[in-house]
Amino acid sequence: MFSAADSLTHESSLAVTGTVRQDSRAPSGFELDVSDLKVYQEVSKEEPFPITPKEHGIDFLMDQRHLWIRSTRQHAILKIRHEIIKAVRDFFDNDGFTLCDTPILTPAACEGTTTLFEVKYFDEQAFLTQSGQLYNEATAAALGKVYCFGPTFRAEKSKTRRHLTEFWMVEPEVAFATVEDTMDLAERMITFIVQRVLERRSSELKSLERDLTKLEKISTPFPRISYDDAVKILQNNGSEIQWGGDFGGGDETIISQQFEKPVMIHRYPSAIKAFYMEPDPIRPEVALCVDVLAPEGYGEIVGGGQRAASHDLLVERLKEHGLPREVFQWYLDLRKFGSVPHAGFGMGIERAVTWICGLEHVRETIPFPRMLYRLTP
Ligand code: 4AD
Ligand code: MG
């Protein structure tokens, strides 16, 4: 047994039998007194495990992703990802929400026509969903408080540390809710998730060398500022932005660095937001929407708001955005048969994991990332 153990190579697979004994000197607090060893497969010395403790480049590690996920750091991240997903589900399940999954194959765009993945659907054209929101609006009208949680797709040509082409999004939608209600919900959910991870995954956070004091500060209420005020903050900090412009990654970083908690920016100009946003009745040029920016420069983790309740306004918006009315007929029906104010949001799981784990790049937060130049493994 000793000689078999002696010649074992890195990542050979084996079963070890023995007696577990408490020992405070061991990193795990336990030692194993071995009585037997069974080797399942021995990694050949001619073709050793490709990942070693030396420094590998990120492209190499990404090519070896199927093996890289065995390392301590990747383990910790994926454990925390799981905890976040479980916390999200517990939060909504315990708050009277009904899970209503939305389709992945869809006939129409939700978040603009420039980031659609097209697929052939027999003789028709279909797209991979960008968001479950439009279907959530139908299920919310039926069930009141709903959420969907599934993969979403964006053909984003941007190669940034925040963008994936396939990511998981949780999206709650609530009938009779306003943009203010949706901000309350978002801050409660985010606080719940962070506390849950601190409670159950602090050893993983520590192994990632995450500064826990930063996460311990996350509690309700979060600061709420208008888009107008966000533009002023940016201009005072040297940004070139003018009212009406969208925030870039750098702008988001500047704003989030002013606060220790996630910051909620509401009422963006309607012109830079999606077609379905409800205009502010007092100032119709801005929308009743909200983006939540994570602290420490991690950028937008949540986007949402109140949905346009008027049938005629939506018809006009579809036209302005060049969207075909026929495929949205069912969506317009929701405004004909008992339309009520309603609101919701979407949180990208990988963005949340990136922030909570304190990672440089979103690519390590999902077992097999899909990005502009990456479809394998
Ligand atoms: O702000 P977005 O585009 O909003 C929506 O899709 C709404 N329909 C959601 C809703 O109201 N139900 O996306 C929501 C969130 C972002 O805040 C971000 O966390 C994440 O989805 N996200 C991405 N994550 C990774 N890679 C990308 N390319 C992402 N695009 C959006
Ligand atoms: Mg957004």
Coordinates of N, CA, C and O in Angstrom, one line a residue, residues 10-11 47-57 60-61 64 67-68 71:
H10 N -0.2 13.2 -9.6 CA -1.2 14.3 -9.3 C -2.5 14.0 -10.1 O -2.5 13.8 -11.3
E11 N -3.6 14.1 -9.4 CA -5.0 13.9 -9.9 C -5.3 12.4 -10.3 O -6.3 12.2 -11.0
E47 N 2.0 11.8 -19.5 CA 1.1 12.8 -19.8 C 0.5 13.3 -18.5 O -0.6 13.0 -18.1
P48 N 1.3 14.1 -17.7 CA 0.8 14.5 -16.4 C -0.3 15.5 -16.4 O -0.6 16.1 -17.5
F49 N -1.0 15.7 -15.3 CA -2.1 16.7 -15.2 C -1.6 18.0 -15.6 O -0.5 18.5 -15.1
P50 N -2.2 18.7 -16.5 CA -1.7 19.9 -17.1 C -1.6 21.1 -16.2 O -0.8 22.0 -16.5
I51 N -2.4 21.1 -15.1 CA -2.3 22.3 -14.3 C -1.4 22.0 -13.1 O -1.7 21.1 -12.3
T52 N -0.4 22.9 -12.9 CA 0.5 22.7 -11.8 C 0.5 24.0 -11.0 O -0.1 25.0 -11.4
P53 N 1.1 24.0 -9.8 CA 1.1 25.2 -9.0 C 1.8 26.4 -9.6 O 1.6 27.5 -9.1
K54 N 2.5 26.2 -10.7 CA 3.2 27.3 -11.3 C 2.1 28.3 -11.9 O 1.0 27.9 -12.1
E55 N 2.6 29.5 -12.3 CA 1.7 30.5 -12.9 C 1.3 30.1 -14.4 O 2.2 30.0 -15.2
H56 N 0.0 29.9 -14.6 CA -0.4 29.6 -16.0 C -1.1 30.9 -16.5 O -1.7 31.6 -15.7
G57 N -1.1 31.1 -17.8 CA -1.8 32.2 -18.3 C -3.3 31.9 -18.3 O -3.7 30.8 -18.2
F60 N -4.8 29.7 -21.1 CA -4.5 28.3 -20.9 C -5.5 27.7 -19.9 O -6.1 26.6 -20.1
L61 N -5.7 28.4 -18.8 CA -6.6 27.9 -17.7 C -8.0 27.8 -18.3 O -8.7 26.8 -17.9
Q64 N -8.4 24.8 -20.2 CA -8.4 23.6 -19.3 C -9.5 23.8 -18.2 O -9.5 23.1 -17.2
L67 N -10.8 20.9 -16.1 CA -9.9 20.4 -15.1 C -9.6 21.5 -14.0 O -9.4 21.2 -12.9
W68 N -9.6 22.7 -14.5 CA -9.3 23.9 -13.6 C -10.3 24.0 -12.4 O -9.9 24.3 -11.3
S71 N -9.5 23.1 -8.7 CA -8.6 23.8 -7.8 C -9.4 24.4 -6.6 O -10.6 24.7 -6.7

